[in-house]
Coordinates of C-alpha atoms and ligand atoms in Angstrom, one line a residue:
Chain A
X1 CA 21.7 -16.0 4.6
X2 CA 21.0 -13.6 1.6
X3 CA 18.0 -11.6 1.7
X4 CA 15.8 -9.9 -1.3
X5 CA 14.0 -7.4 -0.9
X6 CA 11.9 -5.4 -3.5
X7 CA 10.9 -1.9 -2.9
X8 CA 8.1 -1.2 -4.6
X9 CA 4.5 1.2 -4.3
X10 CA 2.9 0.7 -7.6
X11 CA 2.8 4.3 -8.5
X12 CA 5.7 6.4 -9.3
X13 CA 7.3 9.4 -7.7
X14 CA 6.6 8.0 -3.8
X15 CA 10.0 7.2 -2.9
X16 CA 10.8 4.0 -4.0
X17 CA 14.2 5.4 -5.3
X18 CA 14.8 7.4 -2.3
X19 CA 14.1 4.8 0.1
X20 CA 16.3 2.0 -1.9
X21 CA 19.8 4.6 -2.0
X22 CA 19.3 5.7 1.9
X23 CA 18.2 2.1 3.5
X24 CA 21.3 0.6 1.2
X25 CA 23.5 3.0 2.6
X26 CA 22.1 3.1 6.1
X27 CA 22.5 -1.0 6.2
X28 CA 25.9 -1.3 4.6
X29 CA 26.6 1.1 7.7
X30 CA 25.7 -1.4 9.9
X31 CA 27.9 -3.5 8.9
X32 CA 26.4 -5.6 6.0
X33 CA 27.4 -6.4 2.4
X34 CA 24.8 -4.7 0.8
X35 CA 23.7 -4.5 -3.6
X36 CA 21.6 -2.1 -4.2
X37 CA 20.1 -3.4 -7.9
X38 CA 18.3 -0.5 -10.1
X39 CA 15.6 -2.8 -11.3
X40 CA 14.5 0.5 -13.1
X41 CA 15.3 -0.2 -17.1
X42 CA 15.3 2.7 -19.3
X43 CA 14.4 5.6 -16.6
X44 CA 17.3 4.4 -14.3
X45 CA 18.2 6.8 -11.3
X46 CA 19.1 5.2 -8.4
X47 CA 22.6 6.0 -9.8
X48 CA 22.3 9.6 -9.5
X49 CA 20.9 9.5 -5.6
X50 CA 23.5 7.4 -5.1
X51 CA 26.1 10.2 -6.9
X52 CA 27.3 6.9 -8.7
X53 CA 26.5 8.2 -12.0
X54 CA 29.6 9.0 -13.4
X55 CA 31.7 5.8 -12.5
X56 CA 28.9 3.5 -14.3
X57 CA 30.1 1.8 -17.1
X58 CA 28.1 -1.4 -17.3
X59 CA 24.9 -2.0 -16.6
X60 CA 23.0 -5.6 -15.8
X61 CA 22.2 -5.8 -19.7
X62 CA 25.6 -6.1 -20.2
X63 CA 26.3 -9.0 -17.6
X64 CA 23.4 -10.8 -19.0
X65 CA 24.7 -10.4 -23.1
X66 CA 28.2 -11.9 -21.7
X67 CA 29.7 -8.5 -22.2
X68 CA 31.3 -8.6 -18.9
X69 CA 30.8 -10.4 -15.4
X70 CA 29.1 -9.6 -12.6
X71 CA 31.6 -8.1 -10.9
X72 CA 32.7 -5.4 -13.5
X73 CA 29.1 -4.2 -13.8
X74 CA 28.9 -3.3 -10.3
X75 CA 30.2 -0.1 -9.0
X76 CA 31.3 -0.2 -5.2
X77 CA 30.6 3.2 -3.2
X78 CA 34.0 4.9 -1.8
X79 CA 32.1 6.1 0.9
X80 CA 31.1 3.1 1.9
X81 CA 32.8 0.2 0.9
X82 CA 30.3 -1.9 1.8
X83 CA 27.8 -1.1 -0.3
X84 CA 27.5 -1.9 -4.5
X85 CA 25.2 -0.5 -7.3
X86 CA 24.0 -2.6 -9.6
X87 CA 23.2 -0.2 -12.7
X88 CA 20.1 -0.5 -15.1
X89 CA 20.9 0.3 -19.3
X90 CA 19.4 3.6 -19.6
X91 CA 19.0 3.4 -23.6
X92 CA 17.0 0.2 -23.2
X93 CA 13.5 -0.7 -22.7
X94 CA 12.0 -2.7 -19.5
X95 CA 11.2 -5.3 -22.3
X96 CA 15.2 -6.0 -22.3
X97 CA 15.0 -8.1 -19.4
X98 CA 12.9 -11.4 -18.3
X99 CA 12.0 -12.6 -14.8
X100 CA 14.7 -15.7 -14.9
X101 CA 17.3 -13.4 -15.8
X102 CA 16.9 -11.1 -13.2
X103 CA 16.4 -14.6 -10.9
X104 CA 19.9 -15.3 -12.0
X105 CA 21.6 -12.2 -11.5
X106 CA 20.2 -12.1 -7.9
X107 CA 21.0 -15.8 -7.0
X108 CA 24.6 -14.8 -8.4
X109 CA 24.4 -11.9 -6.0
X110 CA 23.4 -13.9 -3.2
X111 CA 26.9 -15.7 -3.2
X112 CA 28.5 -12.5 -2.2
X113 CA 25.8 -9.9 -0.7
X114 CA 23.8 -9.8 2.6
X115 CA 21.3 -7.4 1.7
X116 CA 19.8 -7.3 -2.1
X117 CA 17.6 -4.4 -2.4
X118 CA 15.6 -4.1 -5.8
X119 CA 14.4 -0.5 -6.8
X120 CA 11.3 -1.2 -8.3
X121 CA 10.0 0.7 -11.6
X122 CA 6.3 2.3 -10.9
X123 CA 3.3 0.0 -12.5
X124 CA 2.3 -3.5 -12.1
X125 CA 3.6 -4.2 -15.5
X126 CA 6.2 -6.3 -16.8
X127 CA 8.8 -4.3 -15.1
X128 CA 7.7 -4.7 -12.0
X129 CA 7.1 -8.2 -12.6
X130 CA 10.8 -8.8 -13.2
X131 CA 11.5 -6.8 -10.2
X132 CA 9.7 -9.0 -8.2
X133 CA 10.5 -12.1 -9.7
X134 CA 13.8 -12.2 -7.7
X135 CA 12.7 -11.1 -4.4
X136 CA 11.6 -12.8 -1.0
X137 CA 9.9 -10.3 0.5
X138 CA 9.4 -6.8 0.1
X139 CA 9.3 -3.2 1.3
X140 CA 5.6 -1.5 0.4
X141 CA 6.2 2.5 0.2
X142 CA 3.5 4.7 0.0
X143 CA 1.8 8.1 1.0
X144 CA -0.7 8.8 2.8
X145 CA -2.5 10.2 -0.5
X146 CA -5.9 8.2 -2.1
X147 CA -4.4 7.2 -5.4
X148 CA -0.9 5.7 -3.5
X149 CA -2.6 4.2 -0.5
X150 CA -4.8 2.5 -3.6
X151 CA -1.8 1.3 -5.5
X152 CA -0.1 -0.1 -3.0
X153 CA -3.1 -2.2 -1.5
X154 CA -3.1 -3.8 -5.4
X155 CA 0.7 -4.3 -5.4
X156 CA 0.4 -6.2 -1.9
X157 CA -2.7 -8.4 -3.7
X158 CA 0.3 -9.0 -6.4
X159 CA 2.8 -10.0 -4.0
X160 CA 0.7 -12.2 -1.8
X161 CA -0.4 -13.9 -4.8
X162 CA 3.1 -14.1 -6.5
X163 CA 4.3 -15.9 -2.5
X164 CA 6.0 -13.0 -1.5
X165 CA 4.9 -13.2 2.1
X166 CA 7.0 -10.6 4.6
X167 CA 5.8 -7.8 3.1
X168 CA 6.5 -4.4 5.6
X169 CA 5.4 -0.9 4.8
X170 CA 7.2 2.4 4.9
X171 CA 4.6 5.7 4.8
X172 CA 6.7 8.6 3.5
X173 CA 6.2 12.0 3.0
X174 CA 4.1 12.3 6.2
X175 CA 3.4 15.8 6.8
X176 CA 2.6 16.3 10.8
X177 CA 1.1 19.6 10.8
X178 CA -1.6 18.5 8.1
X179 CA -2.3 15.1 10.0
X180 CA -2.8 17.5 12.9
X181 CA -5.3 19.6 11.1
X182 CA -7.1 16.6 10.0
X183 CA -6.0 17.4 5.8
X184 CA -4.0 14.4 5.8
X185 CA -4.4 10.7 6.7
X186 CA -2.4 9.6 9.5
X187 CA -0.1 6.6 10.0
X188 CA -2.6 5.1 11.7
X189 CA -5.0 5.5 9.3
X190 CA -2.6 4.1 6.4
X191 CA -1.7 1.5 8.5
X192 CA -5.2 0.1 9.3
X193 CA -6.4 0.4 5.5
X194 CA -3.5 -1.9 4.4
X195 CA -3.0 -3.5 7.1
X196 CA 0.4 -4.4 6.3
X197 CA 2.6 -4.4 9.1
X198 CA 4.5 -1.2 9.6
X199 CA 8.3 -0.8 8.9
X200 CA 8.9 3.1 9.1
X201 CA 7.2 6.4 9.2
X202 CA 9.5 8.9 6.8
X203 CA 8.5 12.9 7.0
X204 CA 8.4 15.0 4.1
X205 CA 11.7 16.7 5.0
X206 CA 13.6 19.5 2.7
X207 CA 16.9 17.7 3.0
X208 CA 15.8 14.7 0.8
X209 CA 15.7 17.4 -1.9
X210 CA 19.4 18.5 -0.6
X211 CA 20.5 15.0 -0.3
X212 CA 19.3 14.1 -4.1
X213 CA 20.9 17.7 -5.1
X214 CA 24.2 16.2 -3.6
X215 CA 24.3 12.7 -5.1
X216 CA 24.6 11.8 -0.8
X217 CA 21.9 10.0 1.1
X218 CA 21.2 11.6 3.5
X219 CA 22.3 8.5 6.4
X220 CA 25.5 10.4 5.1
X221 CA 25.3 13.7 5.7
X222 CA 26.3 15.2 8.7
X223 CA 23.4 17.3 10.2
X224 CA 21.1 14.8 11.1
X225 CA 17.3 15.2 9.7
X226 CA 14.2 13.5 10.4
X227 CA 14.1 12.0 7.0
X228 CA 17.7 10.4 7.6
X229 CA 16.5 9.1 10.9
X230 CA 13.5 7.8 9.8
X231 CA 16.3 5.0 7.5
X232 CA 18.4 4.4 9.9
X233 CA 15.6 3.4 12.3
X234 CA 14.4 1.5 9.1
X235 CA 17.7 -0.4 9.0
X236 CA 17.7 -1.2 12.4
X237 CA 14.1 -2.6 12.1
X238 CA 14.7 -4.9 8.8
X239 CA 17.8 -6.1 10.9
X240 CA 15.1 -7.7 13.6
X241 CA 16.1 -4.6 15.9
X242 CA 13.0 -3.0 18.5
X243 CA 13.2 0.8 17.4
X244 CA 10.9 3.3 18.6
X245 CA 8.7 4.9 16.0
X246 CA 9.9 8.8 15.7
X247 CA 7.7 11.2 17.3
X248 CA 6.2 13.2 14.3
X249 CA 4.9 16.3 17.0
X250 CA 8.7 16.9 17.0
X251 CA 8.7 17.2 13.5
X252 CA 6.3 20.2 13.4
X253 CA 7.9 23.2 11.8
X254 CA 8.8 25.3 14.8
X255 CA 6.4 28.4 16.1
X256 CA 8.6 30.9 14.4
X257 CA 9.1 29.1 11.3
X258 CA 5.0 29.6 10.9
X259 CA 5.0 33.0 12.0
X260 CA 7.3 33.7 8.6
X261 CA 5.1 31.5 6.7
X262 CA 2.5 33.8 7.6
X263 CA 4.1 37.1 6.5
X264 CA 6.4 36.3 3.6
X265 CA 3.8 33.3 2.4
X266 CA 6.6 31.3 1.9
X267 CA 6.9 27.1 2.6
Chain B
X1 CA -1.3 26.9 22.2
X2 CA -0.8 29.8 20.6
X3 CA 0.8 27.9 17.8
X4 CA -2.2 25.5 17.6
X5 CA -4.2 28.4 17.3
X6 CA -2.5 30.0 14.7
X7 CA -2.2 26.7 12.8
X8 CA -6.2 26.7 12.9
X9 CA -6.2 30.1 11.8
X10 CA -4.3 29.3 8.8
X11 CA -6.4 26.4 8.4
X12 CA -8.6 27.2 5.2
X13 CA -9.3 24.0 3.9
X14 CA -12.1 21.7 5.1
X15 CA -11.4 20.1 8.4
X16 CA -12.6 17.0 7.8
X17 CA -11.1 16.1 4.6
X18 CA -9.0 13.4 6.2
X19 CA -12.3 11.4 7.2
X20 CA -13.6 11.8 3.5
X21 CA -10.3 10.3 2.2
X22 CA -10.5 7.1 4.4
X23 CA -14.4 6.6 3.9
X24 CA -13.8 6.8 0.1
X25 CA -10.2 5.0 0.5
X26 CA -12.0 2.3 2.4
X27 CA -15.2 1.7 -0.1
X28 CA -12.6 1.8 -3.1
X29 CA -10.3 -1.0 -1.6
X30 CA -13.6 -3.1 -0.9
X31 CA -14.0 -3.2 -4.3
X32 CA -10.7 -3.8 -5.8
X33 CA -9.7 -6.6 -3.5
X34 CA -12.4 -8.9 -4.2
X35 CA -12.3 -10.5 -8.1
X36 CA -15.8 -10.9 -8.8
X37 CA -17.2 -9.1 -11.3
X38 CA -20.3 -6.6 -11.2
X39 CA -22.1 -9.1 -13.0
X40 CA -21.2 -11.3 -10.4
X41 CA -22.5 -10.0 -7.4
X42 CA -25.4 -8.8 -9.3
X43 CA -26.3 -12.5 -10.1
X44 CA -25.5 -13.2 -6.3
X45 CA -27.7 -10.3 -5.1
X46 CA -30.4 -11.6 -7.0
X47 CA -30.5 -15.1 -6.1
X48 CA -30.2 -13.9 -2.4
X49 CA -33.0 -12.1 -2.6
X50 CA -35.1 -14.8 -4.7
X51 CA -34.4 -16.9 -1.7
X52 CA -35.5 -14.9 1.0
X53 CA -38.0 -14.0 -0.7
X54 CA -39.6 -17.2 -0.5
X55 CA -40.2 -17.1 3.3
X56 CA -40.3 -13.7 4.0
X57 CA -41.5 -10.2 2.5
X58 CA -38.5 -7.8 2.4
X59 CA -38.6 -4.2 2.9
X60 CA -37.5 -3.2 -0.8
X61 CA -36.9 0.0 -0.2
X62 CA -34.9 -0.8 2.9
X63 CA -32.3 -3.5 0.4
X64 CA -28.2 -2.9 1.0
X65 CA -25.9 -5.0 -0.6
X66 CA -22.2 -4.1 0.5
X67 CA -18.5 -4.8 -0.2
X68 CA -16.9 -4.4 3.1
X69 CA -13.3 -4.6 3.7
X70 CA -11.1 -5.4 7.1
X71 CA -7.5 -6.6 7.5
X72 CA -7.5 -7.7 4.0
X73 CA -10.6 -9.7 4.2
X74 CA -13.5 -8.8 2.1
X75 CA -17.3 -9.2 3.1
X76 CA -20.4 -9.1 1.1
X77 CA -22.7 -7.7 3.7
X78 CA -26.6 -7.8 2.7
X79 CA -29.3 -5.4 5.1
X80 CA -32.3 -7.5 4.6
X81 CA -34.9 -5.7 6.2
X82 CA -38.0 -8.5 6.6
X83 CA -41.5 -6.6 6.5
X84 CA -43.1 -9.9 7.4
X85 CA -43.1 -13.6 8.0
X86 CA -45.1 -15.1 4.4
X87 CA -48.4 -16.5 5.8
X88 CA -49.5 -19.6 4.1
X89 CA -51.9 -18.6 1.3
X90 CA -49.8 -18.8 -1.6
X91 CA -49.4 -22.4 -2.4
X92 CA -45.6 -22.7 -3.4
X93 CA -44.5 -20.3 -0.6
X94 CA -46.6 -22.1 1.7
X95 CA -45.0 -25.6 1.4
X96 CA -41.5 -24.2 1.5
X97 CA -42.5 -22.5 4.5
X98 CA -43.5 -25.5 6.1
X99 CA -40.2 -26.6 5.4
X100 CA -38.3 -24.9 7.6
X101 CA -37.2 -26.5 10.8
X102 CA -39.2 -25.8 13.8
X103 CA -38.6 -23.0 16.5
X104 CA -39.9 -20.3 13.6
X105 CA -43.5 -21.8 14.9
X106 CA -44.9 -21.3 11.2
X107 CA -47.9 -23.1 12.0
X108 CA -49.3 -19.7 14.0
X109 CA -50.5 -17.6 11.7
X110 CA -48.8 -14.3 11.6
X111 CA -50.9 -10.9 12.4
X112 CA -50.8 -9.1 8.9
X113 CA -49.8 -5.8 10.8
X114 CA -46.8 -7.1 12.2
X115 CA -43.2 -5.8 10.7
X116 CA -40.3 -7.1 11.6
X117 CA -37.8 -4.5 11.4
X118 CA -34.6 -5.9 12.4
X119 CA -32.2 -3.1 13.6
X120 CA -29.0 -2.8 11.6
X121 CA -26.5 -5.0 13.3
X122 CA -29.5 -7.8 13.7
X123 CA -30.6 -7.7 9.9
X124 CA -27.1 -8.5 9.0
X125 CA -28.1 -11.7 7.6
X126 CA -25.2 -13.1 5.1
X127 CA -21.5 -12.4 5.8
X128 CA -20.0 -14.2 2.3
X129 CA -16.0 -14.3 2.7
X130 CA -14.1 -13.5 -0.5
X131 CA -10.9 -14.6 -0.3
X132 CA -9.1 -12.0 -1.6
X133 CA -6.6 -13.9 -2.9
X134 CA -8.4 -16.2 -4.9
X135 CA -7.9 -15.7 -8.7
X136 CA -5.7 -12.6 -8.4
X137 CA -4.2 -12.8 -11.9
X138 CA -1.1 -11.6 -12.7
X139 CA -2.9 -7.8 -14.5
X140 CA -2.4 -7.7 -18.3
X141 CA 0.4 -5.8 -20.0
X142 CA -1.6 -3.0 -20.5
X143 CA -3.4 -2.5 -17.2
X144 CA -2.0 0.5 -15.0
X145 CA -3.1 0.2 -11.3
X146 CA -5.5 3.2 -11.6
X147 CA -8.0 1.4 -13.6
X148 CA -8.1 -1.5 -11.8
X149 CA -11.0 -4.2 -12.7
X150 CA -13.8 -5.0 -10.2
X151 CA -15.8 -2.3 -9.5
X152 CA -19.8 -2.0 -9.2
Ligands
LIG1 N1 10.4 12.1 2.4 C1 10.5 13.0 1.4 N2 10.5 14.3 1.6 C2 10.6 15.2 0.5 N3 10.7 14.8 -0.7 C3 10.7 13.5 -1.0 C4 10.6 12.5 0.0 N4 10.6 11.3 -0.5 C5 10.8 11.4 -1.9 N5 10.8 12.8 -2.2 C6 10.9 13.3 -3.5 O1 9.9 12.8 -4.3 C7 10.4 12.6 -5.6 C8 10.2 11.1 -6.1 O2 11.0 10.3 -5.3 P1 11.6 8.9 -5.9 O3 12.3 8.3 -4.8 O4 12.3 9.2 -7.1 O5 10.2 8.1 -6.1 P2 10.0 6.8 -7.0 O6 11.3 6.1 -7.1 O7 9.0 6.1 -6.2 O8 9.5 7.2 -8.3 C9 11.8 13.0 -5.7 O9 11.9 14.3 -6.2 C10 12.2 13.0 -4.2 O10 13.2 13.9 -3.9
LIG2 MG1 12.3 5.4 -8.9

């Protein structure tokens, strides 16, 4: 059976992008058929973190104006042939596509794919109405900042309401040291405000900057980081898998590494 | 550790900033997860209190209405601190008082001097469940989930 799942936060810039390119690579690795759908019209970019950009040359506005089928709009990973991008239209507005259309392209999808991740666009607006629309449950990403943590509690009240019931949360950017120093909620503390059950913990890590830099999630790349772990656990856990949370002491910037920050000032 | 020592050393900020953030956090999603209106619960506050009032004498100064929040389910919590049982003078008050069933032994009347201040956890008299759910409307076009509605 074909699952869809809608990553969304409600506001922008928390890693709804991020977390849709490395969970759809770090499932097709597992074996899956997986489409990752940029549900992101007019500020499309899933592309890009996937390094798919260049071989786009359709987009779902396309498919749904009969310009081409499915199958031509979507652009199949050579590093992974098991995973697909489904592109937005950049030059168009969110207003260029309605909730049964995106209904239809998913069901289509459903025929052929395991895994249908939808990249949200931020808001609780028509966009991420249609992104929704689609989706049986959904993938709540947030950080442990006041203005997400409030966003996303509205966005599950949105869900719930819309029947979206298996709703899991990711926390990102988690920064240990400042959780340690009490300057930063903790998962726990995220966790028991939405009280949404918990899916993964992702660090704020360098490498996700690399990784975007690249055009190559970081489930790719071959120095492992915390971030890239953090997905692959995530995968494992969406796939009904008992993985053990990462420990975020471990994470901690090592003694020396402060020492430097101390003298040169520097992150 | 040296290297927790250090990290306090560099610590400039206030420590406790991560309590403040979840005490605010916490008040804020009370608020936006229930649907009534500040009119609303103004209008419920009232008619509480115009109820209560009947039997007993409430500390005014002592009044809490709250939104509380937990796992999703919103409380209205009301601190109604009684300053004394309504003896039976009055004429309106004093038939409704007679109305109420037994044990409260009305008939006796109460000392004037005697307050009955009900410690926090005992003075929680009404626990209303909002269903959070209920009514959540689909937000307008033009509604961003900063501003979100219900707020008093
Ligand atoms: N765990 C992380 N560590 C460091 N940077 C991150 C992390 N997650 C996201 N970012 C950065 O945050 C920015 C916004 O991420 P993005 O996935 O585009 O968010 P959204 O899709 O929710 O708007 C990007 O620059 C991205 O590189
Ligand atoms: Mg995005």
């Amino acid at each position: 059976m074909s699952r869809a799942i809608v990553v969304t936060s409600g506001k922008g810039g928390v890693g709804k992008t991020t977390t849709s390119a490395n969970l759809g690579m770090a499932l097709a690795r597992l074996g899956h058929a997986v489409v990752v759908i940029d549900a992101d019209f007019g500020l499309r970019n899933l592309d890009l973190l996937l390094g798919l950009e260049n071989r786009v040359v359709y987009t779902a506005l396309d498919v749904l104006a009969g310009q081409c089928r499915l199958d031509q709009a979507l652009v199949k990973d050579k590093r992974q042939p098991k995973l697909a991008l489904l592109p937005a239209a950049q030059n168009r507005t969110k207003e260029s596509v309605n909730a049964r259309q995106m209904r239809q392209i998913v069901r289509a999808l459903a025929t052929r794919y395991q895994y249908i991740l939808i990249d949200c666009p931020a808001g609780i607006e028509m966009g991420f109405r249609n992104a929704i629309a689609p989706a049986t449950e959904a993938l709540i990403v947030t950080t442990p900042e006041i203005s997400a943590v409030r966003d996303a509690d509205r966005v599950v009240g949105l869900l719930e309401a819309h029947g979206i019931k298996r709703i899991n949360l990711i926390i990102n950017r988690i920064r240990p040291a400042m959780v340690k120093a009490n300057d930063m909620m903790s998962v726990e503390d995220v966790k028991e405000i939405l009280a949404v059950p918990l899916i993964g913990i992702v660090p704020d890590d360098e490498q996700v900057i690399v990784s975007t830099n690249k055009g190559e999630p970081l489930v790719l790349a071959k120095e492992e980081s915390f971030a890239g772990r953090s997905f692959d656990n995530i995968a494992k856990r969406l796939e009904g898998q008992q993985v053990k949370f990462l420990d975020l002491d471990e994470m901690n910037p090592g003694f020396f590494s402060k020492l430097r920050q101390l003298f040169t000032g520097k992150k | 550790m040296l290297s927790d020592l250090i990290d306090r050393l560099l610590n400039r900020s206030s420590p406790k900033s991560r309590n403040e953030v979840k005490r605010r956090l916490q008040q804020l999603l009370a608020h936006d997860r229930t649907t009534l209106s500040p009119k609303e619960l103004e209008a419920i506050q009232a008619e509480i209190l115009e109820v209560v009032s009947r039997y007993v004498e409430l500390d005014q100064d002592g009044l809490e209405f709250a939104l509380a929040s937990d796992q999703r389910l919103t409380s209205l919590v009301a601190n109604l601190p009684i300053r004394r049982i309504k003896s039976d003078d009055k004429d309106g008050a004093a038939k409704r008082v007679a109305e109420i069933p037994q044990e409260d032994a009305s008939n006796e009347p109460v000392p004037d001097n005697m307050t009955l201040d009900l410690d926090d956890d005992e003075a929680e008299i009404f626990k209303l469940d909002l269903d959070p759910e209920l009514g959540d409307v689909p937000a307008s076009e033009d509604s961003t989930p900063g501003n979100s509605s219900a707020s008093a």
